[in-house]
CSV table of C-alpha atoms in Angstrom, one decimal:
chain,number,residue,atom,x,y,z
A,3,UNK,CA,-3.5,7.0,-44.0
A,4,UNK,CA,-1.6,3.6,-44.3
A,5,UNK,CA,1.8,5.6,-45.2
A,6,UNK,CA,1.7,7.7,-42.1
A,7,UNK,CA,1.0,5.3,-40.0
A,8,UNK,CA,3.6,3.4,-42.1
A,9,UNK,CA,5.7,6.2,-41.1
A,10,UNK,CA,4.8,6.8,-37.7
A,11,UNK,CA,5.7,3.1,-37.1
A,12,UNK,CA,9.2,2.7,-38.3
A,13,UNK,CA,11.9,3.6,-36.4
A,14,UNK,CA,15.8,3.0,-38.0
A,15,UNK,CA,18.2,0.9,-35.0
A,16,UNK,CA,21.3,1.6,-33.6
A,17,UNK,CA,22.9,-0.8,-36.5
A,18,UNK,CA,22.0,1.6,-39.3
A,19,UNK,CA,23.7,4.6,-37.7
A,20,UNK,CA,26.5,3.0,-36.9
A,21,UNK,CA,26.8,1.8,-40.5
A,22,UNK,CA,26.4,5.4,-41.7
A,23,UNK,CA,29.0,6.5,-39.5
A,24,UNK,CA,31.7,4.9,-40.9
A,25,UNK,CA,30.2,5.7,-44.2
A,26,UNK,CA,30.1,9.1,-43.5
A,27,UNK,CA,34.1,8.8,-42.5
A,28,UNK,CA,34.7,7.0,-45.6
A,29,UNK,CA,33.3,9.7,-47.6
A,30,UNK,CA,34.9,11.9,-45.7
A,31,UNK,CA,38.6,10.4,-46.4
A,32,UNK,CA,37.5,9.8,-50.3
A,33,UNK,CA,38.3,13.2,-51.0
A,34,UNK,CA,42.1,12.7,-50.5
A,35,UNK,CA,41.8,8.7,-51.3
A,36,UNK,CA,39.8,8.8,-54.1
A,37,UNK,CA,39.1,4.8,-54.1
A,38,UNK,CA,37.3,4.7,-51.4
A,39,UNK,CA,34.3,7.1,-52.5
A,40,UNK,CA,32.8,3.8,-54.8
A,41,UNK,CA,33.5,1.7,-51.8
A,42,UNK,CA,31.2,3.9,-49.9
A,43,UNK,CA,28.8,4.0,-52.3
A,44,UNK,CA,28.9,0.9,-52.9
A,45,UNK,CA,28.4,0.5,-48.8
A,46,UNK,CA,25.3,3.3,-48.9
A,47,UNK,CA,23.7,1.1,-51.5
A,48,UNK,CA,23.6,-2.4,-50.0
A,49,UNK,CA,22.8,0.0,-46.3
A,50,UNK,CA,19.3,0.8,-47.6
A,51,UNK,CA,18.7,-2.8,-49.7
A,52,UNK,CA,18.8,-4.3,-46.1
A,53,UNK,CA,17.0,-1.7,-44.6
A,54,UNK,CA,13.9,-2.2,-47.1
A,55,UNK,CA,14.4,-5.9,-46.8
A,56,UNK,CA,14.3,-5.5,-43.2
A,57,UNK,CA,11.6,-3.3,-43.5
A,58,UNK,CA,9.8,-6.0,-45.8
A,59,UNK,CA,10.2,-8.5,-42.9
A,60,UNK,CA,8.4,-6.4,-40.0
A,61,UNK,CA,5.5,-4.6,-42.2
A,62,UNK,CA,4.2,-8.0,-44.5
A,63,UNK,CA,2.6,-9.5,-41.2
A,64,UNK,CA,-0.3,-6.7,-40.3
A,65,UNK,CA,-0.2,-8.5,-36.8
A,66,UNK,CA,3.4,-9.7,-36.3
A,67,UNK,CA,2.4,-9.6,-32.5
A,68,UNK,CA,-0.5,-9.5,-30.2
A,69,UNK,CA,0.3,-8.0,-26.6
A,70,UNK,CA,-2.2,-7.5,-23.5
A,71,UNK,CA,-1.4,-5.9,-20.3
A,72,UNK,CA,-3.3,-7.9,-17.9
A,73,UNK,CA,-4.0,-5.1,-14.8
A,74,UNK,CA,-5.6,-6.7,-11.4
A,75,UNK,CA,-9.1,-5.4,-10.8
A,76,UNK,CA,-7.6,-2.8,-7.9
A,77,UNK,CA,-3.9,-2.6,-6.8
A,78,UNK,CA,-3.3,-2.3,-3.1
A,79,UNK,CA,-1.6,0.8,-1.8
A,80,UNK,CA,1.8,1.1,-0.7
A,81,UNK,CA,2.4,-2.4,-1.4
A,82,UNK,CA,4.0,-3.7,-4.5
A,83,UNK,CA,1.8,-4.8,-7.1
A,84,UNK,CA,2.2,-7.1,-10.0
A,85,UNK,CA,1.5,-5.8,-13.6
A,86,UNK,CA,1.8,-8.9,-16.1
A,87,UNK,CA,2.4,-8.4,-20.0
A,88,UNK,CA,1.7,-11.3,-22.4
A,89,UNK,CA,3.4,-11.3,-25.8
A,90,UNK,CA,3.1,-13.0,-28.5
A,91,UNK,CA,5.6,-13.7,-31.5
A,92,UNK,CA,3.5,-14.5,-35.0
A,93,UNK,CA,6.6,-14.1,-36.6
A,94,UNK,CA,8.6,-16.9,-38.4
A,95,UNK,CA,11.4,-15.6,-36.8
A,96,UNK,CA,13.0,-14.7,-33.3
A,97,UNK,CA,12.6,-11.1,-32.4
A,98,UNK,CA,13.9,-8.6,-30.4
A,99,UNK,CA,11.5,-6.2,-28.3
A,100,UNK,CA,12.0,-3.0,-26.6
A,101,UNK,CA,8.8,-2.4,-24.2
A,102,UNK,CA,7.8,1.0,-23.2
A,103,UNK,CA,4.5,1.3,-21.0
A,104,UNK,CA,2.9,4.3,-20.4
A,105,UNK,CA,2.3,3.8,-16.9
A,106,UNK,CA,0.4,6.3,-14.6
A,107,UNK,CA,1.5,9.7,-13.7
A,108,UNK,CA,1.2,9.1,-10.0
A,109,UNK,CA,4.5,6.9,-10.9
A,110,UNK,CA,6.4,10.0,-11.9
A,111,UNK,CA,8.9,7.6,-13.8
A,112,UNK,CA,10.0,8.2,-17.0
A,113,UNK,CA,12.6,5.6,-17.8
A,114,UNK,CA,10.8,2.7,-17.8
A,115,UNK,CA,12.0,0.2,-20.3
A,116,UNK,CA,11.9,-3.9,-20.6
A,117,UNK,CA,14.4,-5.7,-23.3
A,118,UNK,CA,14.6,-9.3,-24.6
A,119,UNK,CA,13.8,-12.0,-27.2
A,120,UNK,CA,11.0,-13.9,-28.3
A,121,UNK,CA,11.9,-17.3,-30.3
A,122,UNK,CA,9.8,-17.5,-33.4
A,123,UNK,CA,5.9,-18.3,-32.8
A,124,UNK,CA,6.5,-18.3,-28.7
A,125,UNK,CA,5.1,-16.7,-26.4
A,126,UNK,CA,6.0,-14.8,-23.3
A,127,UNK,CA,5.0,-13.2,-19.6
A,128,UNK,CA,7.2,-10.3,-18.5
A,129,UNK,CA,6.2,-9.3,-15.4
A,130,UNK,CA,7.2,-5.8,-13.5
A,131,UNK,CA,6.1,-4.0,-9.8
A,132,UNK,CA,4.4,-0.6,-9.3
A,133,UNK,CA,4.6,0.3,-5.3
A,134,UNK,CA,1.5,3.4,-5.1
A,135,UNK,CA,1.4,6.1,-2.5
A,136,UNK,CA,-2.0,7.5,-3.1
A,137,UNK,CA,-5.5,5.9,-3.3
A,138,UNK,CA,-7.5,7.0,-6.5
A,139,UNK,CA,-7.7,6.2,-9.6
A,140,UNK,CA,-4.6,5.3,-11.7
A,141,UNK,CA,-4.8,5.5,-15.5
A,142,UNK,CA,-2.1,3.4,-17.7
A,143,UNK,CA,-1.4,5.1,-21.4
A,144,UNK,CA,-0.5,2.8,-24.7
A,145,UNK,CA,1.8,-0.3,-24.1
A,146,UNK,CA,4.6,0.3,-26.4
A,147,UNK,CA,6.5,-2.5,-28.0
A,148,UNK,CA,9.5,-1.8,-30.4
A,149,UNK,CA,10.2,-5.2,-32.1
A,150,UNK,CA,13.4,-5.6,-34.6
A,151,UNK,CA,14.2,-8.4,-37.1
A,152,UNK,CA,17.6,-10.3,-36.7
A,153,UNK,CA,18.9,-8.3,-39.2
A,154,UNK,CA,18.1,-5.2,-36.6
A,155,UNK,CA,18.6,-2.5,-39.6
A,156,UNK,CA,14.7,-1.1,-38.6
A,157,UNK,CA,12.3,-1.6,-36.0
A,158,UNK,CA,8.3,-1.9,-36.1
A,159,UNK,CA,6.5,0.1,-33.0
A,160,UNK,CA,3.4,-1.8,-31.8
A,161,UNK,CA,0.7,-0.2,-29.8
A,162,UNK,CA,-1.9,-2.0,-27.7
A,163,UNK,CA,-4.1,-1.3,-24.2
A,164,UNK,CA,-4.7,2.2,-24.3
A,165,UNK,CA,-6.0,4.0,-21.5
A,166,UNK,CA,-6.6,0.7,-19.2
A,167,UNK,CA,-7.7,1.9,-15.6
A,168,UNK,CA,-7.5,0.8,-11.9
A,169,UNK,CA,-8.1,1.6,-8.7
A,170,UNK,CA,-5.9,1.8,-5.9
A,171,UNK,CA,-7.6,0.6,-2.3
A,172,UNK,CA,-6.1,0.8,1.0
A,173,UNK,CA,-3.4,-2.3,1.5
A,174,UNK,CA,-5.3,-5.1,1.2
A,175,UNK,CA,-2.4,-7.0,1.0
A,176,UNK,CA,-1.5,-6.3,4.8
A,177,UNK,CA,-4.9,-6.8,5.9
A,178,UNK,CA,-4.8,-9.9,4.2
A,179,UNK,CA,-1.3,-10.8,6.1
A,180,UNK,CA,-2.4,-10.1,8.9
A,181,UNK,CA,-5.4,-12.2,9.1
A,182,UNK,CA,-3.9,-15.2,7.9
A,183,UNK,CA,-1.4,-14.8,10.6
A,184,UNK,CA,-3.9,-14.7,13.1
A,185,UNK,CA,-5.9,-17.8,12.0
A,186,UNK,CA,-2.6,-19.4,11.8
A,187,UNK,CA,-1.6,-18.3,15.1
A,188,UNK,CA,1.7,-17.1,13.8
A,189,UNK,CA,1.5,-13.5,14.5
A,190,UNK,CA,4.4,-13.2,16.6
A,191,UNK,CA,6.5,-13.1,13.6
A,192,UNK,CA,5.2,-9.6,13.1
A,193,UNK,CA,5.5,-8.9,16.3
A,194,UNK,CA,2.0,-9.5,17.9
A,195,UNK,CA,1.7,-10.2,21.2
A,196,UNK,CA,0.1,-13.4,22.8
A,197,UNK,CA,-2.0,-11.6,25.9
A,198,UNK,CA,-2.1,-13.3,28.6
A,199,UNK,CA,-5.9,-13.8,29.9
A,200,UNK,CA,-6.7,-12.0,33.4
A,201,UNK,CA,-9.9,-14.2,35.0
A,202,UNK,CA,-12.6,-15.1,33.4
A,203,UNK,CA,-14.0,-12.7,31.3
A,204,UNK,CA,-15.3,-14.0,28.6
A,205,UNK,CA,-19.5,-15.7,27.7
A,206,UNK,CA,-20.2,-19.3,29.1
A,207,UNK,CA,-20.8,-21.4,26.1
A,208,UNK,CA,-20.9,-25.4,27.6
A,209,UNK,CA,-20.0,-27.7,30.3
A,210,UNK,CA,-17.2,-30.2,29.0
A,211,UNK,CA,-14.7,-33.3,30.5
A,212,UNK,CA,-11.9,-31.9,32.1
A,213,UNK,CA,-8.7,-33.2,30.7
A,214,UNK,CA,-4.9,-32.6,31.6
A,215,UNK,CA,-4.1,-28.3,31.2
A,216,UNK,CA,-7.6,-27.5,31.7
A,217,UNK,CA,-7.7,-24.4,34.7
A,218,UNK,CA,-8.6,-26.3,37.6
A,219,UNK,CA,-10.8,-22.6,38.4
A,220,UNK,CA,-13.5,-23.6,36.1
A,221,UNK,CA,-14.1,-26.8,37.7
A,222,UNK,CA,-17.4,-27.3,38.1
A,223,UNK,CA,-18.6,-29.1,41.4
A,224,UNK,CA,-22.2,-29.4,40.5
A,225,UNK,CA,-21.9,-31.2,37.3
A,226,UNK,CA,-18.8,-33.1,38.8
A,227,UNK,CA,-21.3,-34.4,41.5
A,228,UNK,CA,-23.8,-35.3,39.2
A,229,UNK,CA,-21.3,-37.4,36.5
A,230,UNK,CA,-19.0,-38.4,38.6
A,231,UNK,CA,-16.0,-37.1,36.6
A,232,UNK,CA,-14.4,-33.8,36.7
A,233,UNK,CA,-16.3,-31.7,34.4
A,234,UNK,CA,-15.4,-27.9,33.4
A,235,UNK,CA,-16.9,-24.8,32.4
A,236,UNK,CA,-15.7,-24.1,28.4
A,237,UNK,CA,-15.7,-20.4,27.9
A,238,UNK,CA,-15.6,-18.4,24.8
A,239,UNK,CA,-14.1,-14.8,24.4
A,240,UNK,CA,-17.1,-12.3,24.5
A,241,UNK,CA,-19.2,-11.3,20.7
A,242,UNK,CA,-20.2,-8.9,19.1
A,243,UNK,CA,-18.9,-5.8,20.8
A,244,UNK,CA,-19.0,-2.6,19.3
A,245,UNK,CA,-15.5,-1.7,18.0
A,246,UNK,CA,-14.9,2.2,16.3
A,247,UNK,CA,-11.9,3.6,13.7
A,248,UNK,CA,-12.1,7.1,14.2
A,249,UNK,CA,-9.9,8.2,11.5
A,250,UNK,CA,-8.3,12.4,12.3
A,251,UNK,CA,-8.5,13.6,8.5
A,252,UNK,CA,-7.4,17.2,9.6
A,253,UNK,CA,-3.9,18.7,8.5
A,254,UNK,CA,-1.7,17.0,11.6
A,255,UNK,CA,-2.1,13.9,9.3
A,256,UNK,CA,-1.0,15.1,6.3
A,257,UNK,CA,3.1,14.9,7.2
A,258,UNK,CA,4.8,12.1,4.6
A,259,UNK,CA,6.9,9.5,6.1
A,260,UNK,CA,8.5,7.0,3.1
A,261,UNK,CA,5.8,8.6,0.5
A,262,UNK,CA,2.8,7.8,2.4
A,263,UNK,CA,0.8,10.6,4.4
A,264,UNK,CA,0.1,9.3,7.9
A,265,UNK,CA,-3.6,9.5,6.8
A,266,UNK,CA,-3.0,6.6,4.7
A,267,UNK,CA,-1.0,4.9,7.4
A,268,UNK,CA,-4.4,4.8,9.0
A,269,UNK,CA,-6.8,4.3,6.7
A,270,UNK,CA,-4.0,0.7,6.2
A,271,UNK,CA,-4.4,0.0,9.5
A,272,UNK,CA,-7.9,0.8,9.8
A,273,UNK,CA,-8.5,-1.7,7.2
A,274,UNK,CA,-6.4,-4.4,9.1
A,275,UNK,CA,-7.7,-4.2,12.5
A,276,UNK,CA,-11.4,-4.1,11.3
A,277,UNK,CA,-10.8,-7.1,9.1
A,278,UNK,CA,-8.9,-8.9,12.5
A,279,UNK,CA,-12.1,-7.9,14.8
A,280,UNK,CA,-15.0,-9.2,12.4
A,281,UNK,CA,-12.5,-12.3,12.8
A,282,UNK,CA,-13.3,-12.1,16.4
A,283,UNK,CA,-17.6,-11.8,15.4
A,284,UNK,CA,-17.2,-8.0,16.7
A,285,UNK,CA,-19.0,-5.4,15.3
A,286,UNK,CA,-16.8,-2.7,13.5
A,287,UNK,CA,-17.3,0.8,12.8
A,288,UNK,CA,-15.8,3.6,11.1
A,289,UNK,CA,-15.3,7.6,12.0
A,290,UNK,CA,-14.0,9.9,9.8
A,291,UNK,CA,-13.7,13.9,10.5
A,292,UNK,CA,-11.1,16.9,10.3
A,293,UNK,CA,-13.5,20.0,10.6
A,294,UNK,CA,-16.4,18.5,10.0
A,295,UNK,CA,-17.5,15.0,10.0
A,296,UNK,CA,-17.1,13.0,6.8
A,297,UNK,CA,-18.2,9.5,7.4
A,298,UNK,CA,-20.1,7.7,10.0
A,299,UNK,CA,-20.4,3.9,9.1
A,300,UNK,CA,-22.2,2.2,11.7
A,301,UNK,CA,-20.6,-0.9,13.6
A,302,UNK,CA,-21.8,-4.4,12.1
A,303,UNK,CA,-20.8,-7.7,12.4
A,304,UNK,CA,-21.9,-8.7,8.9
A,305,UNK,CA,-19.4,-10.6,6.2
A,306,UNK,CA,-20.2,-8.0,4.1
A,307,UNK,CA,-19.4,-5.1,6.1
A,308,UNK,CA,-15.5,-5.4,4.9
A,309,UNK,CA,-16.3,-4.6,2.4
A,310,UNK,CA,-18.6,-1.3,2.7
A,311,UNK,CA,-15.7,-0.4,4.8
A,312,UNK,CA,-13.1,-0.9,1.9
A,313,UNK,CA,-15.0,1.5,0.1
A,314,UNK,CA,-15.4,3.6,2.8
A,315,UNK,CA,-11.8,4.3,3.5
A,316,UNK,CA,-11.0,4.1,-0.3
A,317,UNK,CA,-13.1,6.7,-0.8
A,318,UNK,CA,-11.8,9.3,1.8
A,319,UNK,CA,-11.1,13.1,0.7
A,320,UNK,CA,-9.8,15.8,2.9
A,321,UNK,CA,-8.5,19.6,2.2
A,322,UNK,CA,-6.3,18.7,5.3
A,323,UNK,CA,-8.4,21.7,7.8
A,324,UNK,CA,-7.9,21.9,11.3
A,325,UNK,CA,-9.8,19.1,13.6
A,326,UNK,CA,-12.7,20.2,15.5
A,327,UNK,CA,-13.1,17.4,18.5
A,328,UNK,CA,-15.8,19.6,19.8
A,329,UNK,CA,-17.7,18.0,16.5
A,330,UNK,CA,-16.6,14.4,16.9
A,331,UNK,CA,-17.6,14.3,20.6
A,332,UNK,CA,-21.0,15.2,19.7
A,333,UNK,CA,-21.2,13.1,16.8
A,334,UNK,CA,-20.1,9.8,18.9
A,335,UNK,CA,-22.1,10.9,21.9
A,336,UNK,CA,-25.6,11.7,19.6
A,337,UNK,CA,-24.8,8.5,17.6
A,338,UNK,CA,-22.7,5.8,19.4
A,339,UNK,CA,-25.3,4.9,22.4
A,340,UNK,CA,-23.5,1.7,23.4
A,341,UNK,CA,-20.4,1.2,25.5
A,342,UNK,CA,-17.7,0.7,22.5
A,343,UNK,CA,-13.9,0.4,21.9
A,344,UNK,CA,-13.0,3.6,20.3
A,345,UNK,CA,-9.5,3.4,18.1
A,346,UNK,CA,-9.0,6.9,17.6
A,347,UNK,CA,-5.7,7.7,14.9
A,348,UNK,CA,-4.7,11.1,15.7
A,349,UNK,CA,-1.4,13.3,15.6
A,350,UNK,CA,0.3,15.8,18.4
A,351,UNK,CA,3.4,17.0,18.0
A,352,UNK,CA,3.0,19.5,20.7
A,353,UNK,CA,2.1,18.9,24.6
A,354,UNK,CA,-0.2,22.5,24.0
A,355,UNK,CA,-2.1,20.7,21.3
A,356,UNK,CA,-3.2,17.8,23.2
A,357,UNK,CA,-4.0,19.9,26.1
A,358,UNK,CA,-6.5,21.9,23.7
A,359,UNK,CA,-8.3,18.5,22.9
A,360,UNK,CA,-7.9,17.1,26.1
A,361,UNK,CA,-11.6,17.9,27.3
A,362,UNK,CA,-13.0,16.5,24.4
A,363,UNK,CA,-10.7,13.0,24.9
A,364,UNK,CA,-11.7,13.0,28.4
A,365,UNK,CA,-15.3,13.4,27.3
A,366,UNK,CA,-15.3,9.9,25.5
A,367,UNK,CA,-13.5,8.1,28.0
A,368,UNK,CA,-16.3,8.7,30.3
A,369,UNK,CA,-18.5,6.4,28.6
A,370,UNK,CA,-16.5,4.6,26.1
A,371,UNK,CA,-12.8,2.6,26.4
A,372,UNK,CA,-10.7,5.2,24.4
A,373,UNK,CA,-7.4,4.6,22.9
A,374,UNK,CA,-5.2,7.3,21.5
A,375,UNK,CA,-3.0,6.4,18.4
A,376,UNK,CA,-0.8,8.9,17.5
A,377,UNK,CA,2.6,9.0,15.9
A,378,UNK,CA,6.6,9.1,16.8
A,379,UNK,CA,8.3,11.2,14.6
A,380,UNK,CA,10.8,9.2,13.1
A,381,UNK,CA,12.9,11.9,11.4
A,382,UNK,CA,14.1,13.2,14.7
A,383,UNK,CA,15.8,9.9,15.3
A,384,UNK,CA,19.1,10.7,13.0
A,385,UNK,CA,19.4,14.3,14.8
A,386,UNK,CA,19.1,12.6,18.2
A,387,UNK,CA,21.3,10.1,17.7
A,388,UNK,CA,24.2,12.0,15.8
A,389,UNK,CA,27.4,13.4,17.8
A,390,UNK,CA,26.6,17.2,18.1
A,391,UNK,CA,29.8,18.6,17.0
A,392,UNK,CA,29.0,22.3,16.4
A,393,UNK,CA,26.8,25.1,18.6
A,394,UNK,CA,23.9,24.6,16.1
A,395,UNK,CA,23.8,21.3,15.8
A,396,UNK,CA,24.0,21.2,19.5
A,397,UNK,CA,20.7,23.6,19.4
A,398,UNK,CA,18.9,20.9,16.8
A,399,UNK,CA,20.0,17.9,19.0
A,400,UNK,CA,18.3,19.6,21.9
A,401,UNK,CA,15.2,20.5,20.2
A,402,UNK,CA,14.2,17.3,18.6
A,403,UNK,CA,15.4,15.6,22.4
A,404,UNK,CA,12.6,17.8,23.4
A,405,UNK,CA,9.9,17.4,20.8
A,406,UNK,CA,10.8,13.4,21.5
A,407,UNK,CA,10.1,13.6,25.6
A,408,UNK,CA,6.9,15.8,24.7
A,409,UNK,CA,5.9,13.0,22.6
A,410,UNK,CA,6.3,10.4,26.1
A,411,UNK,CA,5.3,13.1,27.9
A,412,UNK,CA,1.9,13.0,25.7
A,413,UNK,CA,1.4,9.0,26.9
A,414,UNK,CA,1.5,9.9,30.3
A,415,UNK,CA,-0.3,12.7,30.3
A,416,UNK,CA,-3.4,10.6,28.4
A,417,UNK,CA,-2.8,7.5,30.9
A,418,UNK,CA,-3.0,9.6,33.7
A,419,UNK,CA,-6.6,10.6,32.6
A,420,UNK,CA,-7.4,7.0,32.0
A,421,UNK,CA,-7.3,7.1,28.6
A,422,UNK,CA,-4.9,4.5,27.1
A,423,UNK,CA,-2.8,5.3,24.4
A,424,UNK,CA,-0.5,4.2,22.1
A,425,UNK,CA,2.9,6.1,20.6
A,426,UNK,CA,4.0,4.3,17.4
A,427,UNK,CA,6.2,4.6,14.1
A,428,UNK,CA,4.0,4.6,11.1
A,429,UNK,CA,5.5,1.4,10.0
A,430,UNK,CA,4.5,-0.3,12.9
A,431,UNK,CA,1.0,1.4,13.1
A,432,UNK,CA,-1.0,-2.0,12.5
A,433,UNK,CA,1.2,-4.1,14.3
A,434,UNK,CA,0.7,-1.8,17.3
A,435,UNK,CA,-3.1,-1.2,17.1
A,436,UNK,CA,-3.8,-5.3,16.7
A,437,UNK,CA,-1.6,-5.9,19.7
A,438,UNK,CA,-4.0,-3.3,21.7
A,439,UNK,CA,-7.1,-4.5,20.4
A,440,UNK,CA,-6.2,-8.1,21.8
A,441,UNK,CA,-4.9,-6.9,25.2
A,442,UNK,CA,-8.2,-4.9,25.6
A,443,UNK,CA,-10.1,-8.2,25.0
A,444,UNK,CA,-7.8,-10.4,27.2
A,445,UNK,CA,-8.6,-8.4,29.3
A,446,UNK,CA,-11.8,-8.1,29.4
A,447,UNK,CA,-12.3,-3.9,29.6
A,448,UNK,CA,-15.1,-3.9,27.0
């Protein structure tokens, strides 16, 4: 057992073939010149006493180096995650290292290689990206390290971390960006929108000095009386309101735009905007259907509820069927009693297919403030903005033109029916939705 894995271990370098090639030319020309055949020999001889020697060097230590790859407890999807390796050189002497790591399949890469040095008894982080598409589970293979002597006549393969596991959640990261741009009132670097306030919409919560900026409309004339100083009404923006992600799992969501469906576009943004409204003490919910409906996570205002809603949205399946609205209307009509902010991520890429669901859409507006999210398609942008130079590119031009106005066309039509909506690129989905959320509570709608 020892000499096969002896065996499977050692791998001869690039110095040992280049050796033997001009061996093998030497041997070659030692037919006509017959002094050079004992000068190859000679050459073949000391070729494998350095090669055992080398081999000598790498095999005495049973542990020449210890290795870990050190995987986060969940990476965060579409986002570039960080996957540190520690080595470890128990040699006496500086090494060279190939490192191969059998990353996931999901990756689809099959070229991945890291190269460099170790000094002797050092240590060293080497630390690479891995940008995911899909949620799931992601399983990493043996971490593969090729390590070589000075001499570099033989290398020693070392194996360590086999079958290490993680699990891929929706982006974290951005929800994490986000909020810290909100506490830090900085959002308008992303392109969030300070909303301007319209009255007074918002819960009394105390009477206070008036000082210089204060709005001269919240005076008020009783406590200023009794005081004698200008005193004001402080107000606070309104709790605990019931706030929904309904989340269209059906097949309009499955087209890919920069390797992520727009299903996970929305579950990102989903997980963004709830984590930005729990910020504001709102209660969040979640809504997930296609034909049928898949989850149903009642709106909380809880710490904890992030969470549950994590591995709500982490835990989302879909065959991709057709949408039945007919469903979700009675679902949020049976379930949802109280007047609520309904976020509802959708697709149309037709005016016929919103007209189909439009009965259903104007359904919940009745009762609830609805907002439409559904998606530009951003393919159509290079067709409609390149010079038509030939009759069918003429024809393509003037369909996506079309498909593009139907898409406006689609904003109106909803707007018209009091329904508010918003018509976004997927990269700018989250952005898009926060803005919306805070213009609905500056103003006061819910």
């Amino acid at each position: 057992m020892r000499i096969i894995n002896f065996i499977k271990s050692l791998y001869l370098g690039k110095r040992v073939f280049y050796v033997l090639a001009v061996l093998i030319v030497l041997f070659l020309f030692s037919y006509w010149v017959h002094v050079l055949y004992p000068v190859a020999l000679v050459g073949l001889f000391l070729l494998a006493i350095a090669a055992v020697f080398d081999s000598i060097l790498l095999f005495k230590k049973k542990d020449g180096i210890l290795a870990t790859r050190e995987l986060p407890e969940k990476f965060s999807n579409s986002d570039l995650n960080e996957v540190p390796l520690s080595i470890q050189n128990k040699y006496g002497f500086k090494i060279a290292y190939n490192i191969i790591d059998e990353i996931p399949v999901q990756f689809q890469k099959r070229d991945f290689l890291k190269s460099g040095s170790i000094p002797a008894r050092a240590k060293k982080l080497i630390i690479y990206q891995l940008r995911p598409v899909d949620r799931g589970v992601y399983t990493f293979g043996k971490l593969n390290i090729y390590v070589s002597s000075p001499l570099n006549f033989v290398k020693r393969r070392f194996s360590f971390g086999k079958d290490q596991t993680v699990k891929v959640y929706p982006s974290f990261v951005q929800m994490k960006k986000y909020a810290f741009l909100a506490i830090d009132n900085k959002l308008t670097q992303f392109g969030l929108k300070k909303i301007r306030r319209i009255g007074h919409t918002m819960e009394f919560e105390q009477i206070k000095d008036y000082v210089s900026g204060d709005d001269v409309r919240t005076i008020n004339w009783k406590a200023t009386a009794k005081r004698g100083n200008l005193m004001v009404n402080q107000f606070q923006d309104e709790k605990s309101q019931p706030v929904y992600s309904i989340i269209d799992a059906s097949r309009v969501m499955k087209m890919p735009f920069e390797g992520l469906t727009l299903l996970d576009y929305a579950i990102n943004s989903a997980l963004a905007f709830s984590n930005i409204a729990l910020k504001k003490n709102d209660k969040t919910g979640l809504l997930t259907f296609s034909n049928t409906i898949h989850n149903h996570l009642a709106a909380s205002s809880k710490k904890t509820h992030l969470n549950t809603i994590l591995e709500v949205l982490y835990s989302i399946k879909t065959n991709f069927l057709d949408s039945d609205f007919g469903r979700l209307y009675a679902e949020v009509k049976r379930k949802i009693t109280h007047r609520s902010l309904l976020l509802l991520y959708t697709n149309f890429e037709h005016l016929s297919a919103l007209e189909r669901q439009l009965p259903y859409l104007k359904g919940l507006a009745q009762k609830h403030v609805l907002v439409v999210i559904f998606f530009e398609n951003t393919e159509l942008d290079n067709l409609i903005s390149k010079k038509a130079t030939s009759t069918p590119e003429i024809y393509h031009k003037t369909i996506a033109q079309k498909m593009d106005y139907d898409k406006k066309l689609m904003v109106k039509e909803l707007e018209k029916h009091g329904i508010q909506a918003v018509l976004t690129k997927p990269e700018d989905l989250s952005v898009k939705t926060i803005n919306k959320y805070l213009e609905i509570k500056a103003r006061g709608i819910i």
